[in-house]
PDB file of C-alpha atoms in Angstrom:
ATOM      1  CA  ALA A1181       0.000   0.000   0.000  1.00 76.00           C
ATOM      2  CA  GLN A1182       1.200   3.485  -0.717  1.00 83.00           C
ATOM      3  CA  ARG A1183       1.751   5.920   2.100  1.00 89.00           C
ATOM      4  CA  VAL A1184       2.926   9.520   2.501  1.00 93.00           C
ATOM      5  CA  THR A1185       4.381  10.753   5.769  1.00 94.00           C
ATOM      6  CA  GLN A1186       4.862  14.358   6.775  1.00 95.00           C
ATOM      7  CA  PRO A1187       6.402  14.180  10.240  1.00 95.00           C
ATOM      8  CA  GLU A1188       5.897  17.817  11.216  1.00 95.00           C
ATOM      9  CA  LYS A1189       2.435  19.238  11.860  1.00 93.00           C
ATOM     10  CA  LEU A1190       3.817  22.726  12.390  1.00 96.00           C
ATOM     11  CA  LEU A1191       7.039  24.327  11.257  1.00 97.00           C
ATOM     12  CA  SER A1192       7.891  27.835  12.413  1.00 98.00           C
ATOM     13  CA  VAL A1193      10.772  29.751  10.861  1.00 97.00           C
ATOM     14  CA  PHE A1194      11.876  33.362  10.819  1.00 97.00           C
ATOM     15  CA  LYS A1195      11.626  35.419   7.666  1.00 97.00           C
ATOM     16  CA  GLY A1196      14.772  34.993   5.622  1.00 97.00           C
ATOM     17  CA  ALA A1197      15.633  31.631   7.170  1.00 98.00           C
ATOM     18  CA  PRO A1198      15.824  28.451   5.070  1.00 97.00           C
ATOM     19  CA  VAL A1199      12.804  26.175   4.968  1.00 97.00           C
ATOM     20  CA  GLU A1200      12.616  22.421   4.577  1.00 97.00           C
ATOM     21  CA  LEU A1201       9.305  20.618   4.731  1.00 98.00           C
ATOM     22  CA  LYS A1202       9.818  16.891   4.995  1.00 97.00           C
ATOM     23  CA  CYS A1203       7.972  14.246   3.031  1.00 97.00           C
ATOM     24  CA  ASN A1204       8.664  10.524   2.945  1.00 96.00           C
ATOM     25  CA  TYR A1205       6.731   7.985   0.948  1.00 95.00           C
ATOM     26  CA  SER A1206       6.385   4.263   0.663  1.00 92.00           C
ATOM     27  CA  TYR A1207       5.649   2.743  -2.719  1.00 87.00           C
ATOM     28  CA  SER A1208       7.462   0.011  -4.537  1.00 80.00           C
ATOM     29  CA  GLY A1209       7.026   1.336  -8.055  1.00 79.00           C
ATOM     30  CA  SER A1210       7.808   4.670  -9.730  1.00 79.00           C
ATOM     31  CA  PRO A1211       5.494   7.221  -8.204  1.00 82.00           C
ATOM     32  CA  GLU A1212       4.848  10.771  -9.186  1.00 86.00           C
ATOM     33  CA  LEU A1213       5.178  13.168  -6.281  1.00 91.00           C
ATOM     34  CA  PHE A1214       3.465  16.505  -5.816  1.00 92.00           C
ATOM     35  CA  TRP A1215       3.426  19.350  -3.352  1.00 95.00           C
ATOM     36  CA  TYR A1216       0.111  21.142  -2.850  1.00 95.00           C
ATOM     37  CA  VAL A1217      -0.345  24.374  -0.914  1.00 96.00           C
ATOM     38  CA  GLN A1218      -3.349  25.916   0.774  1.00 94.00           C
ATOM     39  CA  TYR A1219      -3.096  29.596   1.664  1.00 95.00           C
ATOM     40  CA  SER A1220      -5.525  31.079   4.163  1.00 92.00           C
ATOM     41  CA  ARG A1221      -9.039  31.222   2.732  1.00 89.00           C
ATOM     42  CA  GLN A1222      -7.920  29.848  -0.629  1.00 92.00           C
ATOM     43  CA  ARG A1223      -8.395  26.490  -2.268  1.00 93.00           C
ATOM     44  CA  LEU A1224      -5.813  23.770  -2.220  1.00 94.00           C
ATOM     45  CA  GLN A1225      -3.648  24.116  -5.315  1.00 93.00           C
ATOM     46  CA  LEU A1226      -0.674  22.463  -6.927  1.00 92.00           C
ATOM     47  CA  LEU A1227       2.667  24.014  -6.030  1.00 94.00           C
ATOM     48  CA  LEU A1228       5.007  21.751  -7.939  1.00 92.00           C
ATOM     49  CA  ARG A1229       5.490  18.202  -9.192  1.00 88.00           C
ATOM     50  CA  HIS A1230       8.724  16.296  -9.306  1.00 83.00           C
ATOM     51  CA  ILE A1231       8.501  15.448 -12.981  1.00 78.00           C
ATOM     52  CA  SER A1232       8.622  19.137 -13.913  1.00 78.00           C
ATOM     53  CA  ARG A1233      11.874  19.731 -12.027  1.00 76.00           C
ATOM     54  CA  GLU A1234      11.043  23.410 -11.776  1.00 81.00           C
ATOM     55  CA  SER A1235      11.178  26.046  -9.061  1.00 85.00           C
ATOM     56  CA  ILE A1236       7.903  27.672  -8.091  1.00 87.00           C
ATOM     57  CA  LYS A1237       7.861  30.748  -5.827  1.00 92.00           C
ATOM     58  CA  GLY A1238      11.435  29.876  -4.908  1.00 93.00           C
ATOM     59  CA  PHE A1239      10.508  26.357  -3.773  1.00 95.00           C
ATOM     60  CA  THR A1240      12.193  23.243  -5.102  1.00 94.00           C
ATOM     61  CA  ALA A1241      11.802  19.569  -4.319  1.00 94.00           C
ATOM     62  CA  ASP A1242      13.997  16.703  -5.389  1.00 88.00           C
ATOM     63  CA  LEU A1243      12.849  13.133  -5.505  1.00 89.00           C
ATOM     64  CA  ASN A1244      15.315  10.893  -3.685  1.00 90.00           C
ATOM     65  CA  LYS A1245      14.373   7.324  -4.523  1.00 88.00           C
ATOM     66  CA  GLY A1246      17.050   5.865  -2.268  1.00 90.00           C
ATOM     67  CA  GLU A1247      15.666   7.633   0.778  1.00 91.00           C
ATOM     68  CA  THR A1248      12.085   7.624  -0.568  1.00 92.00           C
ATOM     69  CA  SER A1249      11.841  11.322   0.172  1.00 94.00           C
ATOM     70  CA  PHE A1250      10.526  14.408  -1.574  1.00 95.00           C
ATOM     71  CA  HIS A1251      11.385  17.265   0.744  1.00 96.00           C
ATOM     72  CA  LEU A1252      10.292  20.803  -0.140  1.00 96.00           C
ATOM     73  CA  LYS A1253      12.954  23.479   0.230  1.00 96.00           C
ATOM     74  CA  LYS A1254      13.319  27.214  -0.024  1.00 97.00           C
ATOM     75  CA  PRO A1255      16.515  29.089   0.821  1.00 97.00           C
ATOM     76  CA  PHE A1256      14.869  32.229   2.234  1.00 97.00           C
ATOM     77  CA  ALA A1257      11.377  32.106   3.717  1.00 97.00           C
ATOM     78  CA  GLN A1258       8.925  34.942   3.071  1.00 97.00           C
ATOM     79  CA  GLU A1259       5.888  35.882   5.132  1.00 97.00           C
ATOM     80  CA  GLU A1260       3.616  35.067   2.202  1.00 97.00           C
ATOM     81  CA  ASP A1261       4.856  31.465   2.320  1.00 98.00           C
ATOM     82  CA  SER A1262       2.821  30.890   5.484  1.00 98.00           C
ATOM     83  CA  ALA A1263       0.321  28.214   4.518  1.00 97.00           C
ATOM     84  CA  MET A1264      -0.578  24.561   4.811  1.00 96.00           C
ATOM     85  CA  TYR A1265       1.540  22.264   2.656  1.00 97.00           C
ATOM     86  CA  TYR A1266       0.578  18.757   1.588  1.00 96.00           C
ATOM     87  CA  CYS A1267       2.796  16.191  -0.059  1.00 96.00           C
ATOM     88  CA  ALA A1268       0.986  13.786  -2.393  1.00 93.00           C
ATOM     89  CA  LEU A1269       1.799  10.599  -4.278  1.00 90.00           C
ATOM     90  CA  ASN A1270       0.210   9.395  -7.499  1.00 83.00           C
ATOM     91  CA  SER A1271       1.145   5.872  -8.454  1.00 74.00           C
ATOM     92  CA  GLY A1272      -0.754   6.025 -11.711  1.00 68.00           C
ATOM     93  CA  GLY A1273      -3.178   3.571 -13.202  1.00 65.00           C
ATOM     94  CA  TYR A1274      -6.380   3.392 -11.237  1.00 66.00           C
ATOM     95  CA  GLN A1275      -4.796   4.183  -7.891  1.00 69.00           C
ATOM     96  CA  LYS A1276      -5.985   7.117  -5.876  1.00 76.00           C
ATOM     97  CA  VAL A1277      -3.804  10.091  -5.049  1.00 83.00           C
ATOM     98  CA  THR A1278      -2.483   9.707  -1.511  1.00 87.00           C
ATOM     99  CA  PHE A1279      -1.923  12.811   0.580  1.00 90.00           C
ATOM    100  CA  GLY A1280       0.157  13.290   3.685  1.00 92.00           C
ATOM    101  CA  THR A1281      -1.378  14.831   6.789  1.00 91.00           C
ATOM    102  CA  GLY A1282       0.070  18.230   5.977  1.00 94.00           C
ATOM    103  CA  THR A1283       2.530  20.654   7.541  1.00 96.00           C
ATOM    104  CA  LYS A1284       1.569  24.141   8.561  1.00 96.00           C
ATOM    105  CA  LEU A1285       4.377  26.543   7.754  1.00 98.00           C
ATOM    106  CA  GLN A1286       4.451  29.679   9.857  1.00 98.00           C
ATOM    107  CA  VAL A1287       6.922  32.383   8.829  1.00 98.00           C
ATOM    108  CA  ILE A1288       7.623  34.784  11.655  1.00 97.00           C
ATOM    109  CA  PRO A1289       8.318  38.395  10.621  1.00 95.00           C
TER     110      PRO A1289
ATOM    111  CA  LYS B 514     -12.221  26.889 -18.115  1.00 69.00           C
ATOM    112  CA  ALA B 515     -14.245  27.241 -14.966  1.00 81.00           C
ATOM    113  CA  GLY B 516     -12.711  25.649 -11.896  1.00 93.00           C
ATOM    114  CA  VAL B 517     -14.138  22.964  -9.667  1.00 96.00           C
ATOM    115  CA  THR B 518     -17.346  24.195  -8.093  1.00 97.00           C
ATOM    116  CA  GLN B 519     -18.757  22.906  -4.845  1.00 98.00           C
ATOM    117  CA  THR B 520     -22.165  23.730  -3.421  1.00 97.00           C
ATOM    118  CA  PRO B 521     -23.221  24.741  -0.922  1.00 97.00           C
ATOM    119  CA  ARG B 522     -20.243  26.535   0.629  1.00 96.00           C
ATOM    120  CA  TYR B 523     -21.590  26.264   4.171  1.00 97.00           C
ATOM    121  CA  LEU B 524     -24.039  23.946   5.874  1.00 96.00           C
ATOM    122  CA  ILE B 525     -25.295  23.568   9.415  1.00 98.00           C
ATOM    123  CA  LYS B 526     -27.110  20.361  10.258  1.00 97.00           C
ATOM    124  CA  THR B 527     -28.225  18.652  13.425  1.00 97.00           C
ATOM    125  CA  ARG B 528     -27.197  15.199  14.580  1.00 97.00           C
ATOM    126  CA  GLY B 529     -29.116  12.415  12.919  1.00 97.00           C
ATOM    127  CA  GLN B 530     -29.929  14.366   9.781  1.00 98.00           C
ATOM    128  CA  GLN B 531     -28.545  13.611   6.371  1.00 98.00           C
ATOM    129  CA  VAL B 532     -26.780  15.906   3.935  1.00 98.00           C
ATOM    130  CA  THR B 533     -25.929  15.968   0.240  1.00 98.00           C
ATOM    131  CA  LEU B 534     -22.981  17.886  -1.142  1.00 98.00           C
ATOM    132  CA  SER B 535     -22.435  18.631  -4.802  1.00 98.00           C
ATOM    133  CA  CYS B 536     -19.335  18.957  -6.951  1.00 98.00           C
ATOM    134  CA  SER B 537     -19.039  20.084 -10.565  1.00 97.00           C
ATOM    135  CA  PRO B 538     -15.618  19.178 -11.993  1.00 96.00           C
ATOM    136  CA  ILE B 539     -13.634  21.045 -14.587  1.00 95.00           C
ATOM    137  CA  SER B 540     -15.133  20.489 -18.000  1.00 93.00           C
ATOM    138  CA  GLY B 541     -13.693  17.359 -19.562  1.00 90.00           C
ATOM    139  CA  HIS B 542     -12.436  15.869 -16.304  1.00 91.00           C
ATOM    140  CA  ARG B 543     -13.910  12.456 -15.637  1.00 90.00           C
ATOM    141  CA  SER B 544     -12.289  11.689 -12.297  1.00 91.00           C
ATOM    142  CA  VAL B 545     -13.791  13.201  -9.156  1.00 94.00           C
ATOM    143  CA  SER B 546     -12.427  12.529  -5.669  1.00 94.00           C
ATOM    144  CA  TRP B 547     -13.766  13.549  -2.285  1.00 96.00           C
ATOM    145  CA  TYR B 548     -11.729  14.347   0.812  1.00 95.00           C
ATOM    146  CA  GLN B 549     -12.525  15.241   4.390  1.00 96.00           C
ATOM    147  CA  GLN B 550     -10.266  17.914   5.837  1.00 93.00           C
ATOM    148  CA  THR B 551      -9.985  18.479   9.583  1.00 90.00           C
ATOM    149  CA  PRO B 552      -7.302  20.262  11.631  1.00 83.00           C
ATOM    150  CA  GLY B 553      -6.337  17.084  13.451  1.00 78.00           C
ATOM    151  CA  GLN B 554      -6.422  14.533  10.616  1.00 81.00           C
ATOM    152  CA  GLY B 555      -5.470  16.597   7.587  1.00 83.00           C
ATOM    153  CA  LEU B 556      -6.809  15.347   4.251  1.00 88.00           C
ATOM    154  CA  GLN B 557      -8.550  12.000   4.415  1.00 90.00           C
ATOM    155  CA  PHE B 558      -9.632  10.290   1.225  1.00 90.00           C
ATOM    156  CA  LEU B 559     -13.289   9.358   0.987  1.00 94.00           C
ATOM    157  CA  PHE B 560     -13.780   7.976  -2.515  1.00 91.00           C
ATOM    158  CA  GLU B 561     -13.070   8.525  -6.184  1.00 92.00           C
ATOM    159  CA  TYR B 562     -15.419   8.233  -9.119  1.00 93.00           C
ATOM    160  CA  PHE B 563     -14.522   7.808 -12.756  1.00 91.00           C
ATOM    161  CA  SER B 564     -17.095   7.627 -15.528  1.00 90.00           C
ATOM    162  CA  GLU B 565     -19.931   7.073 -13.047  1.00 93.00           C
ATOM    163  CA  THR B 566     -18.146   4.196 -11.296  1.00 93.00           C
ATOM    164  CA  GLN B 567     -16.578   4.238  -7.863  1.00 93.00           C
ATOM    165  CA  ARG B 568     -12.940   3.453  -8.535  1.00 88.00           C
ATOM    166  CA  ASN B 569     -11.435   3.798  -5.062  1.00 87.00           C
ATOM    167  CA  LYS B 570     -12.765   4.002  -1.545  1.00 89.00           C
ATOM    168  CA  GLY B 571     -11.244   5.193   1.710  1.00 89.00           C
ATOM    169  CA  ASN B 572     -11.821   3.929   5.235  1.00 89.00           C
ATOM    170  CA  PHE B 573     -15.035   5.699   6.096  1.00 95.00           C
ATOM    171  CA  PRO B 574     -18.232   4.109   7.414  1.00 96.00           C
ATOM    172  CA  GLY B 575     -21.089   3.239   5.113  1.00 96.00           C
ATOM    173  CA  ARG B 576     -22.907   6.422   6.164  1.00 97.00           C
ATOM    174  CA  PHE B 577     -20.706   8.154   3.623  1.00 98.00           C
ATOM    175  CA  SER B 578     -21.705   7.474   0.049  1.00 97.00           C
ATOM    176  CA  GLY B 579     -21.421   9.120  -3.307  1.00 97.00           C
ATOM    177  CA  ARG B 580     -22.308   8.932  -6.923  1.00 97.00           C
ATOM    178  CA  GLN B 581     -21.338  10.431 -10.236  1.00 97.00           C
ATOM    179  CA  PHE B 582     -23.600  11.411 -13.070  1.00 96.00           C
ATOM    180  CA  SER B 583     -23.077  11.085 -16.791  1.00 95.00           C
ATOM    181  CA  ASN B 584     -21.946  14.723 -16.992  1.00 94.00           C
ATOM    182  CA  SER B 585     -19.247  13.909 -14.388  1.00 94.00           C
ATOM    183  CA  ARG B 586     -20.910  15.962 -11.677  1.00 97.00           C
ATOM    184  CA  SER B 587     -20.710  14.175  -8.362  1.00 97.00           C
ATOM    185  CA  GLU B 588     -22.652  14.156  -5.138  1.00 98.00           C
ATOM    186  CA  MET B 589     -21.648  12.998  -1.714  1.00 98.00           C
ATOM    187  CA  ASN B 590     -24.185  11.964   0.884  1.00 98.00           C
ATOM    188  CA  VAL B 591     -23.736  11.542   4.603  1.00 98.00           C
ATOM    189  CA  SER B 592     -26.568   9.952   6.536  1.00 96.00           C
ATOM    190  CA  THR B 593     -27.230   9.939  10.288  1.00 97.00           C
ATOM    191  CA  LEU B 594     -24.866  12.816  10.887  1.00 98.00           C
ATOM    192  CA  GLU B 595     -22.600  12.781  13.927  1.00 97.00           C
ATOM    193  CA  LEU B 596     -20.815  15.676  15.604  1.00 97.00           C
ATOM    194  CA  GLY B 597     -17.501  14.251  14.401  1.00 95.00           C
ATOM    195  CA  ASP B 598     -18.578  14.686  10.791  1.00 97.00           C
ATOM    196  CA  SER B 599     -18.047  18.429  11.109  1.00 97.00           C
ATOM    197  CA  ALA B 600     -15.302  19.225   8.619  1.00 97.00           C
ATOM    198  CA  LEU B 601     -14.410  20.838   5.329  1.00 96.00           C
ATOM    199  CA  TYR B 602     -15.304  18.489   2.488  1.00 98.00           C
ATOM    200  CA  LEU B 603     -13.179  18.940  -0.592  1.00 96.00           C
ATOM    201  CA  CYS B 604     -13.781  17.730  -4.075  1.00 96.00           C
ATOM    202  CA  ALA B 605     -11.016  17.383  -6.660  1.00 94.00           C
ATOM    203  CA  SER B 606     -11.161  16.594 -10.348  1.00 93.00           C
ATOM    204  CA  ARG B 607      -8.473  15.206 -12.603  1.00 88.00           C
ATOM    205  CA  ASP B 608      -7.975  14.865 -16.318  1.00 83.00           C
ATOM    206  CA  GLN B 609      -7.814  11.421 -17.902  1.00 71.00           C
ATOM    207  CA  GLY B 610      -4.052  11.072 -17.683  1.00 63.00           C
ATOM    208  CA  ASP B 611      -3.358   8.721 -14.827  1.00 58.00           C
ATOM    209  CA  ARG B 612      -0.684  10.969 -13.375  1.00 65.00           C
ATOM    210  CA  ALA B 613      -2.546  14.223 -13.826  1.00 75.00           C
ATOM    211  CA  GLU B 614      -2.660  16.806 -11.069  1.00 81.00           C
ATOM    212  CA  ALA B 615      -5.781  17.267  -8.972  1.00 87.00           C
ATOM    213  CA  PHE B 616      -7.746  20.519  -9.102  1.00 92.00           C
ATOM    214  CA  PHE B 617      -9.643  21.306  -5.920  1.00 95.00           C
ATOM    215  CA  GLY B 618     -12.857  23.103  -5.210  1.00 96.00           C
ATOM    216  CA  GLN B 619     -13.205  25.583  -2.370  1.00 95.00           C
ATOM    217  CA  GLY B 620     -14.968  23.024  -0.263  1.00 96.00           C
ATOM    218  CA  THR B 621     -18.174  22.740   1.693  1.00 97.00           C
ATOM    219  CA  ARG B 622     -17.911  23.561   5.366  1.00 97.00           C
ATOM    220  CA  LEU B 623     -20.242  21.216   7.234  1.00 98.00           C
ATOM    221  CA  THR B 624     -21.064  21.905  10.861  1.00 97.00           C
ATOM    222  CA  VAL B 625     -23.064  19.341  12.790  1.00 97.00           C
ATOM    223  CA  VAL B 626     -24.689  20.600  15.985  1.00 97.00           C
TER     224      VAL B 626
END
């Protein structure tokens, strides 16, 4: 069975500090990993996906198959980054998308 | 294209009642999934429909049910409401590609009193 683990419920960092939101997954095949973000009073939306290998709003995430991780990183946190972040796994075929429990990022001014 | 639309946005029901929530996916999307979002449990998967068939199901009691119509619109029904059913219910639609991203609606906030 596929599983996504986000060990931190809350992560507080100061503005300008580096950010790393952790995500580990379990799946034996070749999954596609996503990060979704939910800003206050807005709908959950895609932030980035590993297959795109792009940086969105300064965030990057690298898929590490050896460690089965897909951590989200940003070198300098901004106040507008404060939001709820969910890591998700899509194993393709007819499998559902599996979400982690989410990490609330709080950037302190 | 219009985004995923969920109605109603807010609902207040009493224990024991039933409720029906509606979701209109993005035009052309045939997959619709439902999630329950609570502060303590995060996003919990309820079920997914594809072309009017339930394709996947989460670990929720039988009081939670759903269906999908030929135009891909989906409804979710919860019977015999309990206080613990209070949550934000999110609907997401996906394109046919099996690794497509999910597009979410704004959710229906259900409060059971």
